[in-house]
PDB file of C-alpha atoms and ligand atoms in Angstrom:
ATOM      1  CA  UNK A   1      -0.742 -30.068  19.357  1.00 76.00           C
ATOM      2  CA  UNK A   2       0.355 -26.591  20.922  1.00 84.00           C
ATOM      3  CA  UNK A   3      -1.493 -23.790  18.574  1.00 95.00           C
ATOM      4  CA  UNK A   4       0.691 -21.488  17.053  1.00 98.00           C
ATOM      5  CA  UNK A   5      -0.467 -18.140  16.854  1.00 98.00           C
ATOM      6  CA  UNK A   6       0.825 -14.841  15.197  1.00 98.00           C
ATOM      7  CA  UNK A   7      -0.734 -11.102  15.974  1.00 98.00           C
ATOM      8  CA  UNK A   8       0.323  -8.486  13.513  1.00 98.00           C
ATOM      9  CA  UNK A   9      -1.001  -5.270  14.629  1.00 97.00           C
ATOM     10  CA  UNK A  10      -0.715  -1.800  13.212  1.00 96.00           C
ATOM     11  CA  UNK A  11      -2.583   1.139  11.833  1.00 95.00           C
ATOM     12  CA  UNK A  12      -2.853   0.185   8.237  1.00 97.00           C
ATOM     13  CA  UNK A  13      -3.157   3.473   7.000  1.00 96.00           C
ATOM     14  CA  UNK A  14      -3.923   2.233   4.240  1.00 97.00           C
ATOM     15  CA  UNK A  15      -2.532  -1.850   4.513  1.00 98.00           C
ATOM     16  CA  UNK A  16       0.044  -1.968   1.429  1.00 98.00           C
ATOM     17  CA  UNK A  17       2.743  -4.935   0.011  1.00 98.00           C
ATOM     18  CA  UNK A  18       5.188  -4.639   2.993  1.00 98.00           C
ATOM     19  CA  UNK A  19       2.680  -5.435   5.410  1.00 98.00           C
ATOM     20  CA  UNK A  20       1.282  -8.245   3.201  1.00 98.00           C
ATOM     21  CA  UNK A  21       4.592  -9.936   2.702  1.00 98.00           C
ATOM     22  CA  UNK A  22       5.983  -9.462   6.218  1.00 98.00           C
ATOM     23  CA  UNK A  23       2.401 -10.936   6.994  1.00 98.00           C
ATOM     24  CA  UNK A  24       3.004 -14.221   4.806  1.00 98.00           C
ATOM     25  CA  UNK A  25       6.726 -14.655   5.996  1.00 98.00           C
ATOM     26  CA  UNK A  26       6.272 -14.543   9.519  1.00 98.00           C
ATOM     27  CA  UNK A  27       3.336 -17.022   8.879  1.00 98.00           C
ATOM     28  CA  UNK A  28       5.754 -19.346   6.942  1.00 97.00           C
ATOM     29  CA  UNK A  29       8.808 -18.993   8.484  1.00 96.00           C
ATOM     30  CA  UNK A  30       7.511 -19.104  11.719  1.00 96.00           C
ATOM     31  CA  UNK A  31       5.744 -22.027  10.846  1.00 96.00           C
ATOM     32  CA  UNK A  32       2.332 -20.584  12.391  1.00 98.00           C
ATOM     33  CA  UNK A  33      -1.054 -21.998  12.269  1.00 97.00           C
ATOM     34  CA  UNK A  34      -2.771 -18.074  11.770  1.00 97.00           C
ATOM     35  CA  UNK A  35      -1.654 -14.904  11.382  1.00 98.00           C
ATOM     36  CA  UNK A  36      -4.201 -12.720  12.811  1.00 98.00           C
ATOM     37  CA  UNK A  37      -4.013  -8.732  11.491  1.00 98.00           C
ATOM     38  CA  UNK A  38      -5.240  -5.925  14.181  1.00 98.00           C
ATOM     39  CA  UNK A  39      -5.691  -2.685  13.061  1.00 97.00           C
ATOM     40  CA  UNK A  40      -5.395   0.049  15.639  1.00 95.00           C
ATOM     41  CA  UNK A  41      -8.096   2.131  17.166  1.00 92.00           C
ATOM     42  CA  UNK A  42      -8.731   5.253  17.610  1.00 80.00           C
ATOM     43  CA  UNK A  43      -4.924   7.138  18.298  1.00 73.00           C
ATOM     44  CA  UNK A  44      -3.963   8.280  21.405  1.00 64.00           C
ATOM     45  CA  UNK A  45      -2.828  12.450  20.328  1.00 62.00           C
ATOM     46  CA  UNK A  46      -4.596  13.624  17.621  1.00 54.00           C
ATOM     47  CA  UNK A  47      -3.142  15.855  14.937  1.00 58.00           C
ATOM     48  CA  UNK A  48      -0.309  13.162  13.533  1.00 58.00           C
ATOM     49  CA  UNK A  49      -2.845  10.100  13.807  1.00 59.00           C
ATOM     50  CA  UNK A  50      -4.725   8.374  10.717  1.00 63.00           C
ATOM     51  CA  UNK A  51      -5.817   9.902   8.060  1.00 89.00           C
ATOM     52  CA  UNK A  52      -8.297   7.128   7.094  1.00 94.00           C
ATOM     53  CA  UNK A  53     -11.327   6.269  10.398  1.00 93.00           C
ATOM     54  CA  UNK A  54     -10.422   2.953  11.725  1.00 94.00           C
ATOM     55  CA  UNK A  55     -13.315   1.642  10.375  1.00 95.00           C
ATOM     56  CA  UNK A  56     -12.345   2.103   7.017  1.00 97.00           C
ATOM     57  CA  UNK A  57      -8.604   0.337   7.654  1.00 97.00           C
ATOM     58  CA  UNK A  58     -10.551  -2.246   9.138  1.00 98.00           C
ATOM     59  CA  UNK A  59     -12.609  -2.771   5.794  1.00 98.00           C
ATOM     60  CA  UNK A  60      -9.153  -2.093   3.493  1.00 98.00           C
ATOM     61  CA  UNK A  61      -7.274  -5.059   5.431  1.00 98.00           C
ATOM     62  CA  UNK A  62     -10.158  -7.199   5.047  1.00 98.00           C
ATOM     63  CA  UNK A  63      -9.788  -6.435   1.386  1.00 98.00           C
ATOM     64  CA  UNK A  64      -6.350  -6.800   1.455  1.00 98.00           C
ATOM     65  CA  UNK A  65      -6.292 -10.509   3.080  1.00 98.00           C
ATOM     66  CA  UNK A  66      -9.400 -11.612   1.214  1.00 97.00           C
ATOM     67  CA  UNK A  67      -8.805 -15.374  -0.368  1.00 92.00           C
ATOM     68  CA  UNK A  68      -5.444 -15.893   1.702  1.00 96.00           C
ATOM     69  CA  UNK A  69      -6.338 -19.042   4.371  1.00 95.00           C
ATOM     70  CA  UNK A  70      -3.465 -18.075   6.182  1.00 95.00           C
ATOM     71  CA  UNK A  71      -4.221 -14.412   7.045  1.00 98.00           C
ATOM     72  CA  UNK A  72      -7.153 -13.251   9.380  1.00 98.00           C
ATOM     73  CA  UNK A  73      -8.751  -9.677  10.446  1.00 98.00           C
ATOM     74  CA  UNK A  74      -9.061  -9.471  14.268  1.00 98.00           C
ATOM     75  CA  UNK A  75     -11.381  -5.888  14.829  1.00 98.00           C
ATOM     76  CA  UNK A  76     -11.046  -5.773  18.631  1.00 97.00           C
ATOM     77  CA  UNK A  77      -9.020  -3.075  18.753  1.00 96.00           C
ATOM     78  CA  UNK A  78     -11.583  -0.810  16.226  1.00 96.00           C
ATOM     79  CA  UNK A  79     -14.367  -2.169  18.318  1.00 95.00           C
ATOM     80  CA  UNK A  80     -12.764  -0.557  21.628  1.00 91.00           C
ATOM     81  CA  UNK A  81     -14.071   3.045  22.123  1.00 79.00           C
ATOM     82  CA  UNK A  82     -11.263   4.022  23.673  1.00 84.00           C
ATOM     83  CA  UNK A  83      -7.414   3.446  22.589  1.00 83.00           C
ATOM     84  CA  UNK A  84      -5.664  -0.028  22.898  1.00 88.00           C
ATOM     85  CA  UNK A  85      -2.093  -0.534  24.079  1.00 94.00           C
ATOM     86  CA  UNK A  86      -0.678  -3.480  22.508  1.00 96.00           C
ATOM     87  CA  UNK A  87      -0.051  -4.823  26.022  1.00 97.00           C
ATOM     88  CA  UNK A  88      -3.475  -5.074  26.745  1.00 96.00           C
ATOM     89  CA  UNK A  89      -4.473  -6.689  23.586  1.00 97.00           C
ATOM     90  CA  UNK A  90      -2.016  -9.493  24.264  1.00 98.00           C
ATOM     91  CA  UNK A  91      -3.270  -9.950  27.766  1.00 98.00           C
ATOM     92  CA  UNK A  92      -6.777 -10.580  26.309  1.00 97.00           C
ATOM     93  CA  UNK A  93      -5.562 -12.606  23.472  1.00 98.00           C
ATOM     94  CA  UNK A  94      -2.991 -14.628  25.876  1.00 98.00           C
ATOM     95  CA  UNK A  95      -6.367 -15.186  28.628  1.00 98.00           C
ATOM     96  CA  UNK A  96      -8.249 -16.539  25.073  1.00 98.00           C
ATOM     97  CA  UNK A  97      -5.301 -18.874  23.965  1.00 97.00           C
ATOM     98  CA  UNK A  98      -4.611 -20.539  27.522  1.00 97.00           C
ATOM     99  CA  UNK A  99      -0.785 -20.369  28.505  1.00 97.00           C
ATOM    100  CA  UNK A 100       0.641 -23.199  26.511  1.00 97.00           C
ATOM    101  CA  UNK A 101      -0.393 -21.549  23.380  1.00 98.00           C
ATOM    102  CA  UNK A 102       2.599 -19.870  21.272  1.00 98.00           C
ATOM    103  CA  UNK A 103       1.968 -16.426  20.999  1.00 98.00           C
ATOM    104  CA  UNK A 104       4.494 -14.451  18.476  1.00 98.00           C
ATOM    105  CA  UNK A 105       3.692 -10.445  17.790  1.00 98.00           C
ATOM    106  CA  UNK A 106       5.327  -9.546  14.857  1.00 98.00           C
ATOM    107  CA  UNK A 107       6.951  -5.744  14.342  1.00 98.00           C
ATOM    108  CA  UNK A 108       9.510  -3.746  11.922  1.00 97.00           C
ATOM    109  CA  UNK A 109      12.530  -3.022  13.060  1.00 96.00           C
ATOM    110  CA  UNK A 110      11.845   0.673  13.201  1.00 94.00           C
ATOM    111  CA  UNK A 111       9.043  -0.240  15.740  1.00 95.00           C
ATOM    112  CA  UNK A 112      11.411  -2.337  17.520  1.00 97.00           C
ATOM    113  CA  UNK A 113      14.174   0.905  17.732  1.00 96.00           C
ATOM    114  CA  UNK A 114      11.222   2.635  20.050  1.00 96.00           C
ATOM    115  CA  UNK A 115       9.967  -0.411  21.909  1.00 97.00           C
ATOM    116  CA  UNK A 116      11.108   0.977  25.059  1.00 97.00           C
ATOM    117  CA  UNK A 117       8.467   3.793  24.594  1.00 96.00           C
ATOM    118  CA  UNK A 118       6.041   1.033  24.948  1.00 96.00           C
ATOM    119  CA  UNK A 119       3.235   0.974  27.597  1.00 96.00           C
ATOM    120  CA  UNK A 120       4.745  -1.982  30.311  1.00 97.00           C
ATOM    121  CA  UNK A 121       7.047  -3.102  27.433  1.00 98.00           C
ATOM    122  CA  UNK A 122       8.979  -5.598  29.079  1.00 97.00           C
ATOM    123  CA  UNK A 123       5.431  -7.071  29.869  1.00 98.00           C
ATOM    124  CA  UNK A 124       5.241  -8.081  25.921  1.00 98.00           C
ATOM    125  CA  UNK A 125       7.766 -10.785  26.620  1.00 98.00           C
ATOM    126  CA  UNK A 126       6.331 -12.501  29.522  1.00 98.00           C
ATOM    127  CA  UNK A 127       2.797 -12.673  27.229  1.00 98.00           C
ATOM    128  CA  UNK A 128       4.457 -13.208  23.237  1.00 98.00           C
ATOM    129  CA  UNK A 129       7.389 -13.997  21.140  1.00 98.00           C
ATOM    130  CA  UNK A 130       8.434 -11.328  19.148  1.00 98.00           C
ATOM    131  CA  UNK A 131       9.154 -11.788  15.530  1.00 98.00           C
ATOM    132  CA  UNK A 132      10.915  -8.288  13.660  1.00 98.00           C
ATOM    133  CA  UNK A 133      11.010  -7.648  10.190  1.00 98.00           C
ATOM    134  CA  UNK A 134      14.030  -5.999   8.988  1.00 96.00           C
ATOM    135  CA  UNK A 135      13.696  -2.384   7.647  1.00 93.00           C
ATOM    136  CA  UNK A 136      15.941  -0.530   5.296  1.00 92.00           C
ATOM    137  CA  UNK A 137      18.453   0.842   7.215  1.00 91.00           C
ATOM    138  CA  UNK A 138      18.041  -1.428  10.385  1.00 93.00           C
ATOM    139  CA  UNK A 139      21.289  -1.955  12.627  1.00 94.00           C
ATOM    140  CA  UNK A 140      20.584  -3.470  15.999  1.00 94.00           C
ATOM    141  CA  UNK A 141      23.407  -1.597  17.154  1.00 93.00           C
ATOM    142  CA  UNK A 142      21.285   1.501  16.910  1.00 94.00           C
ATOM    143  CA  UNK A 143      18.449   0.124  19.572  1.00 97.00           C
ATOM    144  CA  UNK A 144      18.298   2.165  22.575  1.00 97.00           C
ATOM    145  CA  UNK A 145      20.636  -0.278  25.285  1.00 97.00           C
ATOM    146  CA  UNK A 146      17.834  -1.865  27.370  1.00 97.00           C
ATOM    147  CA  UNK A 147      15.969  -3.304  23.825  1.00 98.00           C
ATOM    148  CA  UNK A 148      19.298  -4.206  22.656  1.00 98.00           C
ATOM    149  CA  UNK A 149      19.967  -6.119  25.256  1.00 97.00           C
ATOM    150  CA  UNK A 150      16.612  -8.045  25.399  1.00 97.00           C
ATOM    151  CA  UNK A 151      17.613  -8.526  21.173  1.00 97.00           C
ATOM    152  CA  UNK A 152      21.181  -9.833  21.615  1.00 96.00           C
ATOM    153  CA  UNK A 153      19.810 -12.222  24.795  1.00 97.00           C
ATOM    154  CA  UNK A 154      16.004 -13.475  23.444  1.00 97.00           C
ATOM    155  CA  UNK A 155      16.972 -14.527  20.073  1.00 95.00           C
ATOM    156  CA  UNK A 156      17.396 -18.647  19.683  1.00 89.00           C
ATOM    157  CA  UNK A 157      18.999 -19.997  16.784  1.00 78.00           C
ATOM    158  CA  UNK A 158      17.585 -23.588  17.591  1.00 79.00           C
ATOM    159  CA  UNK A 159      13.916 -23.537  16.541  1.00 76.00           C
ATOM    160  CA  UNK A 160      13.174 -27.593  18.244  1.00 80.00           C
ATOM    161  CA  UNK A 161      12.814 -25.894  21.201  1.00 80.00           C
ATOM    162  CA  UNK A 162      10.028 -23.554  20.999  1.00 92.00           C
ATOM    163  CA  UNK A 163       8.515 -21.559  23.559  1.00 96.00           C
ATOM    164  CA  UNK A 164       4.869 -20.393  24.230  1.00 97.00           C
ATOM    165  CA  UNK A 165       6.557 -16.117  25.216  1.00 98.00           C
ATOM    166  CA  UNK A 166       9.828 -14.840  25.386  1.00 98.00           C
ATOM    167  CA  UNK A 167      11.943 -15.459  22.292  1.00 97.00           C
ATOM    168  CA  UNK A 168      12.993 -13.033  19.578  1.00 97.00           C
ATOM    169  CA  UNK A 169      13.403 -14.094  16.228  1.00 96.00           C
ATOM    170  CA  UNK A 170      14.346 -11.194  12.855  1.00 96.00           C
ATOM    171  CA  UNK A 171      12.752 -12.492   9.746  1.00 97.00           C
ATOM    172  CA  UNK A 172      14.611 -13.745   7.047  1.00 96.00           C
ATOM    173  CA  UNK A 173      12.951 -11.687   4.592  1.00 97.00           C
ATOM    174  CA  UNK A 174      15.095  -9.025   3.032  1.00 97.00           C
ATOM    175  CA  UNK A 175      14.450  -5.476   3.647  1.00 96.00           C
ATOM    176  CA  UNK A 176      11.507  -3.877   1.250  1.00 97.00           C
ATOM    177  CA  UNK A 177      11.325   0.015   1.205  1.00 96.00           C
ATOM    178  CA  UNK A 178       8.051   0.837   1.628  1.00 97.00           C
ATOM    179  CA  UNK A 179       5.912   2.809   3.981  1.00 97.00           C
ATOM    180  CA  UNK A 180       1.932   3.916   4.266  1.00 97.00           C
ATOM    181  CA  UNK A 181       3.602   7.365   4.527  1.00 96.00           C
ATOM    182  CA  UNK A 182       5.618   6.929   1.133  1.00 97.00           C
ATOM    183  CA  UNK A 183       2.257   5.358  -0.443  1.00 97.00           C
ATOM    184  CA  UNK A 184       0.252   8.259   0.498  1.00 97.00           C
ATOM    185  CA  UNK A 185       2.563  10.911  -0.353  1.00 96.00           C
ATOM    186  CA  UNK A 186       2.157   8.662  -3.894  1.00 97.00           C
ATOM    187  CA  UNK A 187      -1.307   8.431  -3.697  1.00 96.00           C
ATOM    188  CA  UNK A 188      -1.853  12.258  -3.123  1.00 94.00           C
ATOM    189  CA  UNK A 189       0.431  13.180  -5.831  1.00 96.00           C
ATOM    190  CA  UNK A 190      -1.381  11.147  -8.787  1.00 95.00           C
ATOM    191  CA  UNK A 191       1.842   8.763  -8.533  1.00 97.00           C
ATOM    192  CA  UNK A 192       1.242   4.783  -9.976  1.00 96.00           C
ATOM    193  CA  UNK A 193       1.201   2.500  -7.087  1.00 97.00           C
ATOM    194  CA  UNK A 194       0.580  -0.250  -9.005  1.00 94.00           C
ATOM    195  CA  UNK A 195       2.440  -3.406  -6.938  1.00 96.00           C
ATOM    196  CA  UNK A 196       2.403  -1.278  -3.605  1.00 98.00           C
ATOM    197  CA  UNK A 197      -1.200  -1.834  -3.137  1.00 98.00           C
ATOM    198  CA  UNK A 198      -3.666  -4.439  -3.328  1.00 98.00           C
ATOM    199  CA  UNK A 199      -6.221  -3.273  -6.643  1.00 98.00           C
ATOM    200  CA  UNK A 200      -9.348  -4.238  -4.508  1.00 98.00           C
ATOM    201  CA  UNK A 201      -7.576  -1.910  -1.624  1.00 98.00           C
ATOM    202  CA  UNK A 202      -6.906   0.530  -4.387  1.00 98.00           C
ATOM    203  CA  UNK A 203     -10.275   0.475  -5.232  1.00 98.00           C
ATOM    204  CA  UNK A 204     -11.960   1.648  -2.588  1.00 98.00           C
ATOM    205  CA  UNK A 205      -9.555   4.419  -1.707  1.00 97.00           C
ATOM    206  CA  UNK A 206     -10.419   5.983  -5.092  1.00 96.00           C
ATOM    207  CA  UNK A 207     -14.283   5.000  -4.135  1.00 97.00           C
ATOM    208  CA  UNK A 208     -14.639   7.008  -0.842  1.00 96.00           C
ATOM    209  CA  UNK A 209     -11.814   8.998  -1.397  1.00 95.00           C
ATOM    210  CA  UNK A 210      -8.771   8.696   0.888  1.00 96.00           C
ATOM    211  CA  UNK A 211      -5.550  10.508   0.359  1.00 95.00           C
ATOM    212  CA  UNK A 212      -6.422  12.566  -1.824  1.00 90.00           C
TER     213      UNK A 212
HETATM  214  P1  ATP B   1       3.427   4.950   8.363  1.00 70.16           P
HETATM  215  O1  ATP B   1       4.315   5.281   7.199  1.00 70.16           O
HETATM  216  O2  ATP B   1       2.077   5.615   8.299  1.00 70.16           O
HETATM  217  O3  ATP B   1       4.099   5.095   9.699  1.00 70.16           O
HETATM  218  P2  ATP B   1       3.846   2.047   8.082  1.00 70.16           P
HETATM  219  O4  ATP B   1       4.002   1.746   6.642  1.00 70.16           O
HETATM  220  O5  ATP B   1       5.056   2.018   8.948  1.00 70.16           O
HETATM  221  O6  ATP B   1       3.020   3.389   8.249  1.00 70.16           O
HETATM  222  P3  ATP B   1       2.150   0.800  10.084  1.00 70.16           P
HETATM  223  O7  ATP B   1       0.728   0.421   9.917  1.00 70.16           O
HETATM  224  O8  ATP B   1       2.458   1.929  10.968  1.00 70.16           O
HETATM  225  O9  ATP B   1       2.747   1.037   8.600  1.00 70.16           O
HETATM  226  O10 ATP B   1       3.018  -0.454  10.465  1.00 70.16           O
HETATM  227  C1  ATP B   1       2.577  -1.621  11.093  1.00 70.16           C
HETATM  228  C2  ATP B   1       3.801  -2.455  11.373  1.00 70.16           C
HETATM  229  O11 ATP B   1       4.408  -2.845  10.135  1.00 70.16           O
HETATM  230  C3  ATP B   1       4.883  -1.744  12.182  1.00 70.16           C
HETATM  231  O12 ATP B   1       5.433  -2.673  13.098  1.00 70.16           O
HETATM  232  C4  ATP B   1       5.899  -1.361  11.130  1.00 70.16           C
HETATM  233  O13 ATP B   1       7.194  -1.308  11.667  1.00 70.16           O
HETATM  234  C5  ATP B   1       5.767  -2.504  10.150  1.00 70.16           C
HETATM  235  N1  ATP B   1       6.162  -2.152   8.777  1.00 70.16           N
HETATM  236  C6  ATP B   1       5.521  -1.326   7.909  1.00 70.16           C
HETATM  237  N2  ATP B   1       6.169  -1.250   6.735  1.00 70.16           N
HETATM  238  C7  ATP B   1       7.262  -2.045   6.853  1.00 70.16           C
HETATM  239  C8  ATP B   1       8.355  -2.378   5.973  1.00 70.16           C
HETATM  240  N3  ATP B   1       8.472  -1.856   4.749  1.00 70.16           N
HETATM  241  N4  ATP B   1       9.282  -3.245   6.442  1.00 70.16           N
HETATM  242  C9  ATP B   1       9.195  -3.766   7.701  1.00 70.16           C
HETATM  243  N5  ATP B   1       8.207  -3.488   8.566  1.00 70.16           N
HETATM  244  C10 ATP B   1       7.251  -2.643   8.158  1.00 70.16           C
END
């Protein structure tokens, strides 16, 4: 049988319930076989990048996805020295999988508003299907033209016919607002975040520190 393979990469600063739910769904809905998490590398400009080193986010998604069978930590991207496009990290994983394999990459919508900023964007659909997961406030309408028009063509309301790259398909799940910003902002303020964060992720922010 074809494998079915999800990539869910971002920078986890720190990995909180949004990510963990959007995680599950996509692995559900989509019907996948595993849902692999990659946390980002080092950042490209520095000044807005993370506030946590990458191999701490590394070790707090580990935490995070710890007992779930469906979810897995990939650390290629924190093993790189230097910075990873996600175009090159679905070239490598698309060489590992062998072309039959389904490939989906799954982003929030607000990621999907600036995919056009992307390094050889238009590359991510020849290599992956893209699954989004809506964000408060989403309306395709607001997508710069050339990524709306790749969302109003890609997206296939008959799942029997699924393809190894190429599709889009927007979650089901309902909008949750929640961001690592918001969570810091919590986190630094002495706010509860009990519900936003996993307590073993919680845990070890208090232990070394972070966002404080
Ligand atoms: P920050 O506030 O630091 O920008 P973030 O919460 O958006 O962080 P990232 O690690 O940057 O988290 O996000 C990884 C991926 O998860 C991105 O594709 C982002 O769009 C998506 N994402 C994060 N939070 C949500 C959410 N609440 N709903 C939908 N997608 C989300």
């Amino acid at each position: 049988m074809t494998s079915r393979i999800g990539v869910f990469g971002g920078t986890f600063d720190p990995i909180h319930h949004a990510h963990l739910r959007m995680a599950r769904a996509f692995a559900a809905e989509l019907d996948l076989d595993q849902v692999r998490l990659i946390p980002a590398g080092q950042p490209y400009h520095r000044g807005r990048g993370p506030l946590a080193s990458p191999g701490q986010r590394l070790d707090m998604v580990q935490l995070a996805i710890a007992g779930d069978a469906a979810l897995s930590v990939d650390d290629r991207e924190v093993r790189r020295a230097k910075p990873a496009y996600t175009v090159d990290t679905l070239r490598e994983l698309r060489r590992e999988l062998g072309e039959a394999a389904e490939l989906w990459f799954l982003i929030g919508g607000d990621s999907l508003a600036a995919l056009d900023s992307w390094k050889d964007w238009r590359e991510l659909f020849r290599l992956a299907n893209l699954a989004v997961a809506m964000r408060p406030g989403f309306d395709p309408s607001d997508l710069p033209a050339e990524v709306f028009r790749e969302w109003r063509t890609r997206q296939v309301s008959d799942f029997s016919n699924r393809t190894a790259s190429g599709t889009i398909r927007p979650l089901a799940l309902p909008p949750l607002d929640l961001s690592a910003t918001a969570l810091r902002a919590r986190l630094a303020a002495g706010d509860a975040v009990d519900g936003l964060i996993a307590p073993a992720v919680l845990a070890y922010i208090r232990q070394h520190g972070l966002y404080r």
